[in-house]
Structure formats: C-alpha cells, structure tokens
Amino acid sequence: MTASLPDLLVGLPDEPDSVFAAFEGWTSGRGLELYPAQSEALIELVSGANVILATPTGSGKSLVATGAHFAALAAGRRSVYTAPIKALVSEKFFELSDTFGAERVGMLTGDASVNQDADIVCCTAEVLANLALRMGPSTDVGTVIMDEFHYYGDPDRGWAWQIPLLELNKSQFLLMSATLGDVDFFLDDLSRRTGRETALVSSAQRPVPLHHYYSVTGLQETVIELLQTKQAPIYIVHFTQAAALEQAQALTSINVASRAERDMIAVAIGEFRFSSGFGKVLSRLVRHGIGVHHAGMLPKYRRLVEKLAQAGLLKVICGTDTLGVGINVPIRTVLFSSLSKYDGVRTRQLQAREFHQISGRAGRAGFDTAGTVVVQAPEHEVENVKLLAKAGEDEKKRRKVVRKRAPEGFVSWSKATHDRLIEAAPEQLGSHFAVTPALLLNVIAREGDAFAAMKRLLTDNHEPVSRRRHHVRQAIAAYRSLLAAGVIERLEVPDQFGRTVRLTVDLPLNFALNQPLSTFALAAIEVLDVDSESFALDVVSVLESTLENPRQVLSAQQFAARGEAVAAMKADGIEYDERMELLEDVSYPKPLAEFLEATFSIYRQSHPWLAAFELSPKSIVRDLYERAMTFGEYVSLYGLTRSEGLVLRYLSDAYRALRSSVPAAARTEPVEDVTAWLGELVRQVDSSLLDEWEQLRAGEDSALEPGDVPAVRTLTSNTRAFTVLVRNALFRRVELAARRRYDLLADLSQPKAWSAQDWEDALDGYFAEYDRIGISADARNPQLLQITKTTNEWQVRQVFDDPDGDHDWGIDAVVDLAASDEAGEAIVQVRSVDHW
C-alpha cells in the first residue's frame, strides 16, 4: 500500500532530490506517471525557483500544485492556493484535506473560514490580496499557488492577482494557466522582486491532441454526424442560457440515446426530485440523453448533469461557456455554436484566450486518444452552402443563386476567423491595478511606514507611467478624505510599530472581503424601531440593500410593475404619450429607499472609504415573504425559470446575511422566524448552498470532519421554520380569497379536491356578510392562525381579518407532516371555509 503524503514527510530531508523523489514515488504508487512538463515544474519548485506553468488544459497542473504544497510542508513553509471563484476554492479545500489531512488544510473565502491558521490555506485571490496589503512582505506565506492566472487580465478583478506579486517578495510563486500568452514580463518581474530564479514551463503538446473542424452543415446535422462517428460526449457551447435550452429541446427530435441507454439513465436518476418548471423540462431532456448546464440552473441540477455525464450516460450537453472555468464534465467534443458573444458592453468575436480556454476542455486524459473541436458556421453561410449544392455544378445556375446575407447588426465569423483563432496565441495580459480607500486602509493598518509602503505600491506596480501618476492622485485624494473624516490620524512621533499614520477605528482582518456595506447595515438596523410591526421585514430590507443586484430578477419585477401600472393608467383614461412618460418613474419595489439613502449619506461622511460603493434598495426576500409564495410560485410569477439558480443564490446570500449580520439586540422573535423560514426555504429547494457553508461556519465547534455529509434533516423537524411555512401557505390562500382568484385557489388544493367553483361557493357566505377580506399586516397576525399539533398532522384554522373585527370566518385545514417532508413544502389540505 502506498504511503500517504503526510507519512512521507516524517523524517524527510529538506533536500530537493529527496523531496522530488518522495513525491514522484507517491504519484507512481497511485498509478500515475509524471509528464515531462510536470517533472520539470516540480524540479524547479523543490529547487526554490518560481514557476510559471503554461501548459494546456488536461496536462496535470493540479498535480504540480499538490507537489508545491508538499515541497512547502517539507521545508516547514506555509502555502496558499488561490482560485477565481469560491466553488473552486471549496472544491480544492476538500480535495487537499483528503490528500494532506484535515488538520493541515484551511479555507478563507470572505463568507466563511475554517482552520485559517493551517499549513495549507485555500482562498480566493481577493482574500490573499487583502492579506498581502495588510501584512506586506511579512505575510506568513512561503509558497503562493495562483490557479487560472489569466484572470490577472480581468478589468474588474485583475488587481487581486497583481497585489500578491507586488507585496509578497519573500514568497515562492507558482502561476498556472492554459492561456497565459507572452509571459516574459512576469519572468523578469518575479525574479527581480523575489530574488529567485523564475522558470517558464510551457508546452503546446497536449496529452490528448485536438482536431479542429469548421462545419457548414446545420447544427443538428453536425450533432448527428458526431454521434455516428463516436465523438460523444459533445458539449455544445452557447453564449446565452436561453440559446442553450432552446437547442437542447430542439435535439429531442433526433435519436440521441438508445432504449437501453435511456433505461440506464432512468436507473441512475433514481428518486431524484425534479421540481416544477425547469425541473420538469430537464427531466425530459436528460431521459433523452441530453443535458443542460449553465449558471442559471439550481446547483442540484448542474450536479445531476455532471453525474450523468461522468457515468457516460449523456451524449450531448448544451451549455454556456462556464465550462471554461473548470467545471467537472467529461467532454470528448466541444462544438461552438458561435464565435461571437455579447460581453456586457457589445457583441464581438471571441478572443484567442477565450477560444483556447473553452476548446481545451475537449478530450479526456486516460479516456480519449484525441479531442475534437468543431465550430459551427453562421446560419446564413450554411444556407448559402445548401443553395449552391442545390444548383449543382451548373455554373449558370450557381451564378443565379441569390446568396443570403448576415442579418443587420450581426457580428459574423467565417472559416478564416476559425483558422486565425486556432493559430493565435492568447492575448498578452494587461495590468489592472486599482487604488481604493480600502487599499489605503489596509496598508495603513500594517506595521511600519505606510507612506513608504504606498510609495512602493504606486511607483513600482505593473502599470504604465501615465496611469501610475493617475493612481498617485487618487491615493492622495483618498488619504485626505480619510484624514478629514477622522478615520486616520498623523503621528508626530512614530509609535512602537513604526507607524507615522494610524487608524482611529478597528479594522477587521477580513475587511472588504465579504459585504463592504455590512457595517452600514449594522448601523442602520440600530436606527429602526424595534417595536414596529414591520421591524423584521425592515431588517430584511436593510440587508437586501447591501446585497449584489440580481439583474434578471429586478428586470422581471420592473416589467411586472410597469404592466400593472399601464393597466391602471388605461383604466383611468390616461393617454398613451402620458402613460409612456409616467412609466419612466415605475421601477421594481424599493422598500425604505428614502430612509436608507438618507442614512447612508450620513454614514458615508464618517466612513469615506464607502464612497466607491452604492446602496441598492430592493425587495426580493421581502416580496417573496409578503406574497406568501413558495419558491416555485415566485419563480413562475416573474418568469424566472431559466434563472432560478440565480434567484436561489440571492436568497442564500440574504439568509447568510441574516444569520451573521443582525446584532443580538435586533434578533426579535419575528426576525428569528423570518430567518428560519428563509433558511428552510433555500434548503428544501437545494440544500447544497447552505449545508457546506454552515459546516464550514461551524469551524472547530462542528462535530463533522471536512468533506463529511451533514445528517439529513426533514422539513418538519425545524418547527420554527415549518410554522412560518404553514403560516405563509394559509395566508397565501387568504390573499387569493381576498382577490377572489378562485382559479388559483383551486391550483393550490392538496389533493385537487377543491375546484374553483367549490371555493366560490364556500366564500359566497362570507362575501354576503362582508365586502372584503383584510390582507394587511394585521391580517398576518399570528394570533389569527390557530394550530393544534399531533404526531402525524397539524390541525389549523386561519381566521379572516373581516372589516368589523368579528373574526368569525376562516379556513379549516390539515397539514400532512409526512407529505410535507416528502414534498419539501407545507402540504395543506383544506377541509372547509365557514362561519365559526
């Protein structure tokens, strides 16, 4: 049996040859033979050099990173692994915990930390950048491993990949990416700063070679040909989520999987629970052997697609270019549906880096002898080829063919574009250094002369001279604003830490890593009236204003609000031109907007580093709660089926904020109710977004080891949360009854025993006595919901808030606990609506 890496460290001499031999022996014992590039990189690393590893996707860069951690441990140094997204950081954390032992590995993401003083730490690039700013060259990091280093060129986040290079001059670096381009600058710069040799280990030779093709047949014909020639699994790359789903549905018309293969898929799916909406669509697609994969999906659906693909059961996956960021889907063929994309500003052709990053996912080492990359010609070119083929070899007929042109405004491509991208090297990475008040505060918080440290950062970064001058002016302006606000102060005599300027406020170590506006949220919550009936939802609104905007949700809310406004204006007889003018002021709901903006304006005067941030009042959690809807109902209401993953991630972020950002004094019973309700709602839709976070958040207090699966928890076992779910389910029926939406009430019936006519008949008596049913905050008073709990069911009566305050009408129902656990939502069976 092969010894584990921790076992090999015992008594291992800190000598390059011994460390390399030990690691090479470990890989051999696992049946792996190092590629030449891997061996070269590891030899350089154990010898103490920096390494820039520029090898193709699938060439084993992760194994080199593991060797770098091993070499650091052998030398008694701490190592840090960074990645661009939290999901990859988390994945690497669990992987390294398995390899080196949980006690040696920690994680920092800004959201959660576990074992943060460990010998090996996994974190996002921003976390490492902020630590480097705070501690400078004295940061306790012996080896820095930066994965996906091409993010250095990202306009918004590239600063985080540059800062460690500028500040950690005592560290050894391993920079890795398949698409780096010309790295001569980094070779010279790293050697100058660290005093170490810097080796470039590059190879254009892929372990699995790629074959490139340009297809002028229709996409469906291309897929059929690839299936017939055994080129599956095929990943069809689209640049919008809608196009990916549309193409997947179109492919159900061809025979992607055999009857036997479909039977195997059904067995593999087992008891997996598909929700309504997109879940039903995905269920039909995967049973045809077709997957969908994009960021708008629920995580559980993406994992199902990955699981089925890994088992070789999906022949085709239609997805977005998220596969370029290392998703775990085995692919033999990458099929580009387009070579142009909208980048948020304009539609343009793909850059060479993007093309190579995505293409590199084709071909699986150990499974495929070659990978295939196919680029689909534009539709108008495909049509022209068909027209010319129909004309045959007759030159007269071919000259008469009226060729189709690209649609107006269409950013086209051709075989020449395809050939150019294949041959082109990735574009050279550009610097995106940035000066912010947060950067200044972190530098001032460190020991020593902050002015000297800032001078080095501002005059010796990777920016051109003209931009450096601009950054100096920015830094001076930020310094003056911090000084004027009293956040920092000058010292006539250096203090015991050598500081000539210091902070007058405590700055947490994870400052600016999570929610930069969370400190404002704390201050704003303290101003709210804790005795107000709306206090709990006002707390929600404060926190929602600090969260990132989920653009698709807000757009859908605004569209719905404008639709309702147009209907009301038409009913009032307002003319078209005036309606259009009035609509400009109709937006998505923004509770407490005036209060929040006024409070933030005052708060920002004493916290000037927040000047770069904008508050964003919005109502998604609050809207969902006030509408008393389930997740599925809410997604359906706003037509967000393709973006339900985005909706759920926002709700999970809001839940985390409620859990971690509300002070004890504000944790009233209603606030705890809303928090419990939101957590359980997210968990029942897809528990993975919370289970891992809560496990990591528990840290050393958790009885679970990293990687352990938390015990399965039923919906009804969380009594507080389930009570709120039941309350919302009953109030949803009250709201619909008040609006006399008997059709929607019938849709809620469990089982479908109550028709729309049944509801109308049952409520006739009430409306004969009263003209309306209240749905205000008073109507949601918990005292109007009476619950009698037994082992298997809850007997409930929801009392109507009538205008006279008689409270003598209501809904009698039974909540089936077992059915609720199975469904993941409160299953309410209405028995009667009557006078009490």
Coordinates of N, CA, C and O in Angstrom, one line a residue, residues 82 124-133 136 144 146 149 158-171 173 175 190 193-194 457 462:
T82 N -4.8 29.8 -4.5 CA -5.9 30.7 -4.8 C -6.6 30.3 -6.1 O -5.9 29.8 -7.0
T124 N -9.8 32.7 -2.1 CA -9.9 33.5 -3.4 C -8.8 34.4 -3.5 O -8.1 34.8 -2.5
A125 N -8.5 34.9 -4.7 CA -7.4 35.8 -5.0 C -7.6 37.1 -4.2 O -6.6 37.7 -3.7
E126 N -8.8 37.6 -4.0 CA -9.1 38.8 -3.3 C -8.7 38.6 -1.8 O -8.2 39.6 -1.2
V127 N -8.9 37.5 -1.2 CA -8.5 37.3 0.2 C -7.0 37.4 0.3 O -6.5 38.1 1.2
L128 N -6.3 36.7 -0.5 CA -4.8 36.8 -0.5 C -4.3 38.2 -0.7 O -3.4 38.7 0.0
A129 N -5.0 38.9 -1.7 CA -4.5 40.3 -2.0 C -4.7 41.2 -0.8 O -3.8 42.0 -0.4
N130 N -5.8 41.1 -0.1 CA -6.1 41.9 1.1 C -5.1 41.5 2.3 O -4.7 42.4 3.0
L131 N -4.8 40.3 2.4 CA -3.9 39.9 3.4 C -2.5 40.4 3.1 O -1.8 40.9 4.0
A132 N -2.1 40.4 1.8 CA -0.8 40.9 1.4 C -0.8 42.4 1.7 O 0.3 43.0 2.1
L133 N -1.9 43.2 1.4 CA -1.9 44.6 1.7 C -1.8 44.9 3.2 O -1.1 45.8 3.6
G136 N 1.9 43.0 4.2 CA 3.1 43.3 3.4 C 4.0 42.1 3.3 O 3.6 41.0 3.4
V144 N 3.1 30.6 -2.8 CA 1.8 31.1 -3.4 C 1.5 30.3 -4.7 O 2.3 30.4 -5.6
M146 N -1.2 30.3 -7.6 CA -2.3 31.0 -8.2 C -2.8 30.3 -9.5 O -2.1 30.3 -10.5
F149 N -4.4 31.9 -13.6 CA -3.7 33.2 -13.5 C -4.1 34.1 -14.6 O -3.8 35.4 -14.5
G158 N -8.6 41.9 -11.8 CA -7.2 41.7 -12.1 C -6.2 42.2 -11.0 O -5.2 41.7 -10.8
W159 N -6.7 43.3 -10.3 CA -5.8 43.9 -9.2 C -5.5 42.8 -8.2 O -4.4 42.9 -7.6
A160 N -6.4 41.9 -7.9 CA -6.2 40.9 -6.9 C -5.1 39.9 -7.3 O -4.5 39.3 -6.4
W161 N -4.9 39.7 -8.5 CA -3.8 38.8 -9.0 C -2.5 39.5 -9.0 O -1.5 38.9 -8.9
Q162 N -2.5 40.8 -9.1 CA -1.3 41.6 -9.1 C -0.7 41.9 -7.7 O 0.5 41.8 -7.5
I163 N -1.6 42.2 -6.8 CA -1.1 42.7 -5.5 C -0.2 41.7 -4.8 O 0.9 42.1 -4.3
P164 N -0.5 40.4 -4.8 CA 0.5 39.4 -4.2 C 1.9 39.5 -4.8 O 2.9 39.3 -4.2
L165 N 1.9 39.7 -6.2 CA 3.2 39.7 -6.8 C 4.0 40.9 -6.4 O 5.2 40.9 -6.3
L166 N 3.3 42.0 -6.1 CA 4.0 43.3 -5.7 C 4.4 43.2 -4.2 O 5.5 43.8 -3.9
E167 N 3.6 42.6 -3.4 CA 3.9 42.7 -1.9 C 4.6 41.5 -1.3 O 5.4 41.6 -0.3
L168 N 4.4 40.3 -1.8 CA 4.9 39.1 -1.1 C 6.3 38.7 -1.7 O 6.5 37.6 -2.3
N169 N 7.3 39.6 -1.5 CA 8.6 39.4 -2.1 C 9.4 38.3 -1.4 O 10.5 38.0 -1.9
K170 N 8.9 37.8 -0.3 CA 9.7 36.7 0.3 C 9.1 35.3 0.0 O 9.6 34.3 0.4
S171 N 8.0 35.3 -0.8 CA 7.3 34.0 -1.2 C 7.8 33.5 -2.5 O 8.4 34.2 -3.3
F173 N 6.5 31.6 -5.9 CA 5.3 31.6 -6.7 C 5.2 30.5 -7.7 O 6.1 30.1 -8.4
L175 N 2.5 30.1 -10.8 CA 1.4 30.8 -11.5 C 1.0 29.8 -12.6 O 1.8 29.4 -13.5
L190 N 9.1 38.9 -11.5 CA 9.1 38.0 -10.4 C 10.5 37.8 -9.8 O 10.7 37.8 -8.6
R193 N 11.7 40.9 -8.0 CA 11.1 41.2 -6.7 C 11.4 40.2 -5.6 O 11.6 40.5 -4.5
T194 N 11.5 38.9 -6.0 CA 11.7 37.8 -5.0 C 13.2 37.4 -4.8 O 13.5 36.7 -3.9
L457 N 4.1 50.8 -3.7 CA 2.9 50.2 -4.5 C 2.6 51.1 -5.7 O 2.2 50.6 -6.7
H462 N 2.7 47.3 -12.0 CA 2.8 46.9 -13.4 C 2.1 47.9 -14.4 O 2.0 47.6 -15.6

